């Protein structure tokens, strides 16, 4: 989840000043702060800015939903559960093209195949919209303990990091549990490798050490920094992800090690042993490359100029095959569009599928989409980017009147236990649309295992249950159809 390289550190300060204004900054489902394209916190669209796209909103209660959309919902759910074409296609894409990091040929080949397949399926206005994206490449890397004993660690460099000198950096490790301890022990950090041994709590909280750890360590004279993998469970699986630098502070290499390896180093230092580590990285940031947002539509029958946009991000990190993050979100929304087309359910307004590029390390796809389509009338933006597990309902950010309408619509999803709507929703790629006061929605899933596999080599199709994918697609298809069709 790119948003994690958000400028959380800056956010902390800005958010507190906004908190005094009584408005709360928005967060993604995993609690990570949502920032606008300029890095400032984003708040729920104020009721004055958002308009209600529906007439007689008071009548749009659960009774109305059952009477008007009950049959359509039953047909959508039945159709969604009848086959696993979407899952087979997800497997095919992950197996055939592999990981899809921005700037990679893998990603562009996958996008070519998606565009061709959607055209063959007969979707409308299928196109790729060019987006300039950063091109970071990992290269060879390793991390090994050299004393008190030789021991090869399980590591992954963090996206955006610089390389070490050719022979690597060998230094003593200073283990800290948080930024406060680093500040307290700043004098000990000079010339050392700082290890942030921070156990996973909430993604939004723990990820700060990954995103800004190199800045804080360099500030106190460290030569490199390591983070305990941002993982809620581990089988010695390191988790990669984005990190960032600050212009005024020297850049140092930054990598993640598995939680088990962080524990070994921490226990040794707690016993008073000096631990020395050699970190070797050969990462590079190449000139920007061109990627594309993948777009396909189901044109509205009455108000085609009004748009419900739904999607996920098609890029991934360069490890594993980005199945949960975020091929699952892409295929659940793609299948939702497919279901409506196959059932001949054409709503009043246009439903647009957008598979955004570069979510993980730049958000350029989401930012480009918001800019390129700013003169169009979007009534709702939806993203699935929290993995695909058993659906439970939706998260929604927008005015209370719309919250009530979508809560009533969700009652159609009791048959698949997905009728819950909670306050607070959104996603990284749709967050740039908040500045245009477009209501935000995401799907809520039983995601307790998401951060077992997130940004690891283990993010592969077998981590998705095909039935969960179909149920997520059913829930999304019903909600998007109703949102796009209400009078
Ligand atoms: Zn993601």
XYZ file of C-alpha atoms and ligand atoms in Angstrom:
488
model
C 0.000 0.000 0.000
C 1.871 3.062 -1.420
C 0.103 5.478 0.793
C 2.346 4.184 3.529
C 5.276 6.150 2.168
C 3.174 9.112 2.843
C 4.831 11.898 4.554
C 3.532 10.525 7.868
C 6.096 12.420 9.821
C 5.012 15.711 8.306
C 1.400 14.560 8.684
C 1.791 14.077 12.420
C 2.588 17.751 12.858
C 0.023 19.108 10.389
C -2.729 16.768 11.628
C -2.381 18.047 15.180
C -2.935 21.617 13.970
C -6.010 20.512 12.015
C -7.256 18.434 14.979
C -7.703 21.724 16.822
C -10.087 22.702 13.980
C -12.276 19.707 14.997
C -11.889 17.997 11.623
C -10.294 14.549 11.563
C -7.828 13.569 8.847
C -8.961 10.613 6.695
C -7.199 7.271 6.789
C -7.134 4.183 4.512
C -8.755 0.995 5.810
C -5.417 0.027 7.409
C -5.276 3.319 9.292
C -2.662 4.903 7.091
C -3.194 8.651 6.754
C -4.547 9.764 3.336
C -2.670 12.687 1.851
C -3.512 14.902 -1.086
C -1.161 15.007 -4.047
C 0.638 17.860 -2.266
C 1.207 15.843 0.902
C -1.334 17.568 3.136
C -3.869 15.578 5.162
C -7.295 15.029 3.573
C -10.609 15.463 5.385
C -14.116 14.205 4.766
C -15.812 16.292 2.100
C -17.718 18.981 3.982
C -21.431 18.558 3.651
C -21.664 21.956 1.959
C -19.298 20.898 -0.863
C -20.859 17.505 -1.600
C -24.105 17.459 -3.507
C -26.722 14.702 -3.346
C -26.916 13.088 -6.826
C -30.286 11.446 -6.108
C -33.858 12.795 -5.906
C -36.253 12.107 -2.987
C -33.353 10.862 -0.918
C -35.596 10.379 2.127
C -37.451 7.595 0.328
C -34.310 5.643 -0.524
C -34.640 3.332 2.483
C -34.187 -0.446 2.748
C -37.819 -1.036 1.766
C -37.281 0.931 -1.443
C -34.049 -0.989 -2.098
C -35.733 -4.399 -1.682
C -38.665 -3.421 -3.895
C -36.565 -1.800 -6.639
C -33.323 -3.800 -6.606
C -34.137 -7.042 -4.754
C -34.373 -9.141 -7.916
C -31.337 -7.558 -9.555
C -29.297 -8.189 -6.393
C -30.326 -11.863 -6.284
C -29.394 -12.288 -9.964
C -26.049 -10.538 -9.468
C -25.117 -12.693 -6.456
C -26.142 -15.924 -8.194
C -24.220 -14.963 -11.340
C -21.139 -13.986 -9.353
C -20.981 -17.304 -7.535
C -21.512 -19.517 -10.569
C -17.994 -19.584 -12.042
C -14.353 -18.768 -11.262
C -13.276 -17.156 -14.532
C -12.010 -14.107 -12.664
C -9.869 -16.234 -10.343
C -8.464 -18.198 -13.302
C -7.598 -14.928 -15.019
C -5.942 -13.598 -11.855
C -3.852 -16.765 -11.653
C -2.994 -16.459 -15.355
C -1.842 -12.829 -15.003
C 0.202 -13.471 -11.853
C 1.791 -16.644 -13.282
C 2.465 -15.193 -16.746
C 3.664 -11.653 -15.973
C 4.840 -11.988 -12.348
C 5.393 -8.994 -10.088
C 4.325 -5.646 -11.575
C 6.556 -2.904 -10.204
C 6.154 0.547 -11.798
C 8.648 1.035 -14.601
C 8.927 -2.708 -15.259
C 8.189 -4.565 -18.499
C 6.181 -7.079 -16.443
C 3.667 -4.389 -15.577
C 3.302 -3.071 -19.128
C 2.902 -6.589 -20.554
C 0.214 -7.312 -17.970
C -1.531 -4.053 -18.899
C -1.366 -4.941 -22.621
C -3.011 -8.289 -21.876
C -5.702 -6.692 -19.691
C -6.604 -4.107 -22.329
C -6.803 -6.779 -25.040
C -8.899 -9.111 -22.866
C -11.354 -6.353 -21.872
C -11.744 -5.393 -25.550
C -12.367 -9.040 -26.448
C -14.956 -9.204 -23.651
C -16.733 -6.286 -25.349
C -16.425 -3.684 -22.618
C -16.902 -0.061 -23.667
C -14.280 2.668 -24.069
C -11.469 0.344 -23.113
C -8.222 2.315 -23.068
C -4.885 2.864 -21.362
C -4.241 6.413 -20.108
C -0.519 7.211 -20.073
C 1.070 8.089 -16.741
C 4.699 8.972 -16.016
C 5.940 6.746 -13.161
C 9.131 6.436 -11.121
C 11.389 3.504 -12.026
C 13.182 2.092 -8.998
C 15.122 -1.177 -9.479
C 16.296 -3.356 -6.617
C 19.436 -5.092 -7.959
C 21.472 -7.528 -5.873
C 21.212 -7.194 -2.075
C 22.019 -8.997 1.142
C 22.309 -8.489 4.870
C 24.475 -10.656 7.081
C 25.561 -10.681 10.684
C 29.379 -10.818 10.784
C 29.747 -10.917 14.592
C 29.263 -12.418 17.138
C 28.646 -15.162 14.482
C 28.188 -15.337 10.711
C 24.476 -15.435 9.908
C 22.643 -14.571 6.720
C 19.551 -12.529 7.412
C 16.278 -12.618 5.501
C 16.052 -9.095 4.080
C 14.485 -6.883 1.421
C 15.648 -3.412 0.499
C 12.939 -0.750 0.752
C 11.560 0.894 -2.348
C 13.303 4.154 -3.192
C 16.408 3.369 -1.149
C 19.886 4.225 -2.413
C 22.602 1.590 -2.815
C 25.465 0.911 -0.424
C 29.081 1.267 -1.647
C 30.127 -1.791 -3.708
C 31.538 -3.796 -0.794
C 28.583 -2.989 1.420
C 28.471 -1.222 4.773
C 29.717 -3.115 7.837
C 28.954 -1.546 11.202
C 27.759 -2.197 14.720
C 23.988 -2.244 15.193
C 22.103 0.090 17.538
C 18.687 -1.412 18.327
C 15.862 0.978 19.244
C 12.177 0.345 19.929
C 10.912 3.732 18.728
C 11.923 7.234 17.605
C 11.947 8.486 21.183
C 14.616 5.924 22.123
C 16.639 6.932 19.059
C 16.496 10.555 20.166
C 17.508 9.592 23.709
C 20.446 7.503 22.417
C 21.406 9.824 19.526
C 24.982 10.048 20.778
C 25.423 6.275 20.351
C 24.172 6.221 16.747
C 27.094 7.859 14.941
C 28.695 5.492 12.423
C 26.279 2.668 13.333
C 23.451 0.823 11.602
C 20.189 1.670 13.399
C 17.685 -1.192 13.699
C 14.082 -0.161 14.419
C 12.774 -3.211 16.253
C 9.142 -2.073 16.387
C 6.487 -4.793 16.792
C 3.442 -4.522 14.487
C 0.513 -2.694 16.072
C -1.568 -0.885 13.476
C -0.240 -0.577 9.934
C -0.576 3.198 9.974
C 1.502 3.433 13.161
C 4.190 0.805 12.492
C 4.809 1.777 8.881
C 6.255 5.139 9.920
C 9.538 3.443 10.753
C 9.697 2.029 7.238
C 8.723 5.280 5.542
C 10.831 7.764 7.467
C 13.326 5.632 9.404
C 16.256 6.482 7.115
C 15.715 10.213 7.635
C 15.669 9.962 11.441
C 18.695 7.645 11.569
C 20.749 9.827 9.214
C 19.912 12.855 11.324
C 21.862 11.270 14.207
C 24.784 10.142 12.061
C 23.891 6.510 11.312
C 25.445 4.977 8.158
C 22.421 2.796 7.308
C 19.106 1.726 8.841
C 17.069 -1.437 9.109
C 13.452 -1.990 10.107
C 11.755 -5.011 11.581
C 9.445 -6.129 8.745
C 5.989 -4.516 8.953
C 4.300 -7.870 9.467
C 1.569 -9.159 11.804
C 2.922 -12.705 11.409
C 6.113 -14.065 9.882
C 7.703 -17.227 8.529
C 11.022 -15.404 8.231
C 9.416 -13.441 5.377
C 10.804 -9.921 4.951
C 8.270 -7.287 3.808
C 9.320 -4.564 1.391
C 7.508 -1.276 0.781
C 8.156 2.392 0.115
C 10.432 4.714 2.021
C 11.440 8.300 1.533
C 14.228 10.773 2.077
C 14.281 14.455 2.998
C 16.298 16.823 0.842
C 18.172 18.514 3.695
C 19.325 15.241 5.287
C 21.954 12.810 3.956
C 20.565 9.709 2.244
C 21.489 6.367 3.800
C 20.545 2.834 2.640
C 17.378 1.462 4.237
C 16.150 -2.138 4.296
C 13.768 -4.484 6.123
C 14.749 -7.712 7.889
C 12.396 -10.466 9.010
C 10.853 -10.160 12.463
C 12.701 -13.312 13.556
C 16.079 -11.841 12.563
C 15.273 -8.545 14.306
C 14.452 -10.522 17.459
C 17.819 -12.352 17.345
C 19.781 -9.081 17.054
C 17.676 -7.465 19.807
C 18.159 -10.361 22.221
C 21.923 -10.441 21.584
C 22.279 -6.708 22.272
C 20.071 -7.002 25.368
C 22.537 -9.646 26.614
C 25.256 -7.025 26.152
C 26.750 -8.584 23.005
C 28.003 -6.279 20.242
C 26.365 -7.186 16.915
C 28.025 -6.242 13.630
C 26.153 -6.446 10.338
C 27.135 -6.047 6.659
C 24.421 -4.562 4.446
C 24.924 -4.666 0.684
C 22.448 -3.021 -1.690
C 22.722 -2.058 -5.376
C 19.358 -0.343 -5.871
C 18.976 2.431 -8.437
C 16.355 5.015 -9.357
C 16.236 5.273 -13.168
C 14.562 8.056 -15.182
C 10.749 8.033 -15.059
C 9.015 5.542 -17.335
C 5.582 5.544 -18.988
C 2.874 3.284 -17.605
C -0.916 3.391 -17.955
C -4.143 3.469 -15.987
C -6.447 0.779 -17.407
C -9.974 2.093 -18.078
C -13.184 0.334 -19.182
C -16.797 1.466 -18.906
C -20.479 0.525 -18.806
C -22.058 3.674 -20.211
C -25.084 5.038 -18.350
C -28.453 4.738 -20.127
C -29.854 8.079 -18.892
C -27.080 10.199 -17.348
C -23.901 8.895 -19.001
C -22.044 12.058 -17.984
C -22.412 11.130 -14.298
C -19.781 8.628 -13.179
C -19.242 6.013 -10.491
C -15.556 5.042 -10.661
C -14.386 1.772 -9.103
C -11.096 -0.120 -9.128
C -7.838 -1.167 -7.575
C -4.173 -0.695 -8.414
C -2.553 -2.837 -11.089
C 1.041 -2.266 -10.039
C 2.670 -4.206 -7.221
C 6.031 -4.505 -5.533
C 8.741 -6.548 -7.251
C 8.364 -9.513 -4.892
C 5.808 -12.295 -5.089
C 3.113 -11.609 -7.723
C 0.992 -8.899 -6.039
C -2.012 -11.241 -5.866
C -3.575 -9.835 -2.679
C -1.991 -6.440 -3.245
C -3.694 -5.647 -5.414
C -4.583 -8.017 -8.266
C -7.477 -9.146 -6.053
C -8.978 -5.646 -5.937
C -8.530 -5.270 -9.695
C -10.210 -8.604 -10.487
C -13.072 -8.147 -8.010
C -14.003 -4.794 -9.593
C -13.371 -6.053 -13.143
C -15.645 -9.025 -12.426
C -18.296 -6.638 -11.014
C -18.335 -4.781 -14.346
C -18.442 -8.112 -16.205
C -21.426 -9.350 -14.185
C -23.495 -6.224 -14.900
C -22.655 -6.436 -18.595
C -23.466 -10.147 -18.822
C -26.798 -9.662 -17.018
C -27.669 -6.658 -19.186
C -27.983 -4.414 -16.123
C -27.163 -0.978 -17.533
C -27.631 1.667 -14.805
C -28.740 5.279 -15.309
C -25.193 6.560 -14.835
C -21.834 5.362 -16.131
C -19.803 2.834 -14.164
C -16.115 3.231 -14.936
C -13.503 0.603 -14.035
C -10.075 2.108 -13.321
C -7.018 -0.008 -12.587
C -4.580 2.613 -11.372
C -0.856 2.319 -11.920
C 1.960 3.232 -9.523
C 0.054 3.062 -6.246
C 2.963 1.509 -4.396
C 5.687 4.103 -4.906
C 4.330 7.382 -6.176
C 0.515 7.367 -6.537
C 1.011 8.866 -9.985
C -1.879 6.881 -11.459
C -4.406 8.172 -8.928
C -3.090 11.710 -9.162
C -3.160 11.646 -12.963
C -6.710 10.259 -12.972
C -7.976 13.048 -10.669
C -6.334 15.719 -12.836
C -7.286 14.259 -16.238
C -10.948 13.692 -15.263
C -11.492 16.732 -13.039
C -14.088 18.240 -15.371
C -16.267 15.139 -15.249
C -19.065 14.665 -12.698
C -18.112 11.801 -10.390
C -20.781 10.907 -7.835
C -18.815 8.172 -6.050
C -15.274 6.739 -6.004
C -14.637 3.168 -4.866
C -11.420 1.243 -4.278
C -10.555 -2.288 -3.149
C -6.982 -2.336 -1.882
C -6.944 -4.259 1.369
C -6.607 -7.788 0.060
C -9.386 -10.198 -0.887
C -10.864 -12.150 1.995
C -14.420 -12.785 3.206
C -16.381 -9.569 2.531
C -18.207 -7.940 5.438
C -19.465 -4.678 3.917
C -18.146 -1.229 3.112
C -16.385 1.791 4.551
C -17.771 5.146 3.432
C -16.588 8.731 3.675
C -19.061 11.374 2.658
C -22.125 13.267 3.803
C -24.521 11.596 6.283
C -27.408 11.602 3.803
C -25.422 9.415 1.395
C -24.204 7.229 4.251
C -27.865 6.424 4.993
C -28.642 5.630 1.340
C -25.683 3.256 0.938
C -26.457 1.623 4.285
C -29.961 0.921 2.956
C -28.503 -0.425 -0.302
C -26.175 -2.729 1.633
C -29.194 -4.536 3.152
C -29.429 -6.252 -0.263
C -26.205 -8.054 0.675
C -27.420 -9.908 3.750
C -27.388 -13.186 1.743
C -23.581 -12.937 1.570
C -23.112 -11.366 5.006
C -21.841 -8.081 3.496
C -24.430 -5.605 4.733
C -22.268 -3.616 7.143
C -21.404 -0.006 6.296
C -18.977 1.786 8.581
C -17.997 5.444 8.769
C -14.646 6.123 7.160
C -13.652 4.652 3.812
C -11.456 5.271 0.856
C -8.257 4.184 -0.752
C -4.909 5.559 -1.830
C -5.701 5.853 -5.542
C -9.021 7.618 -5.029
C -7.723 9.923 -2.287
C -6.714 12.642 -4.793
C -10.435 12.878 -5.694
C -11.331 13.940 -2.151
C -10.083 17.436 -2.890
C -12.931 17.509 -5.468
C -15.381 16.493 -2.681
C -16.124 13.124 -4.265
C -17.452 10.614 -1.711
C -15.154 7.662 -1.038
C -15.922 3.993 -0.506
C -13.974 0.765 -0.025
C -14.913 -2.839 0.605
C -14.452 -4.169 4.138
C -13.088 -7.711 4.370
C -11.995 -10.053 7.161
C -8.369 -9.038 6.631
C -6.648 -10.378 9.755
C -4.127 -12.243 7.592
C -3.432 -9.429 5.108
C -0.214 -8.309 6.766
C 1.060 -11.870 6.842
C 1.640 -11.677 3.082
C 1.631 -7.932 2.301
C 4.650 -6.909 0.168
C 6.319 -10.350 0.460
C 7.446 -13.122 -1.857
C 4.447 -15.026 -0.511
C 1.834 -12.702 -2.062
C 0.681 -15.325 -4.583
C -2.746 -16.395 -5.953
C -3.105 -19.320 -3.515
C -3.568 -16.719 -0.747
C -6.946 -15.811 -2.284
C -9.989 -18.049 -1.871
C -11.876 -18.004 -5.223
C -15.200 -17.954 -3.341
C -14.117 -14.808 -1.454
C -13.184 -13.182 -4.777
C -16.618 -13.985 -6.197
C -18.402 -12.733 -3.086
C -16.390 -9.495 -3.112
C -17.271 -9.042 -6.797
C -20.957 -9.675 -6.012
C -20.985 -7.131 -3.179
C -19.210 -4.531 -5.309
C -21.481 -5.165 -8.338
C -24.659 -4.706 -6.273
C -23.443 -1.553 -4.504
C -22.031 0.087 -7.629
C -25.140 -0.814 -9.685
C -27.463 0.723 -7.095
C -25.234 3.789 -6.615
C -25.178 4.343 -10.388
C -28.870 3.614 -10.954
C -30.764 5.356 -8.127
C -33.224 7.937 -9.471
Zn -2.027 -1.988 -2.367
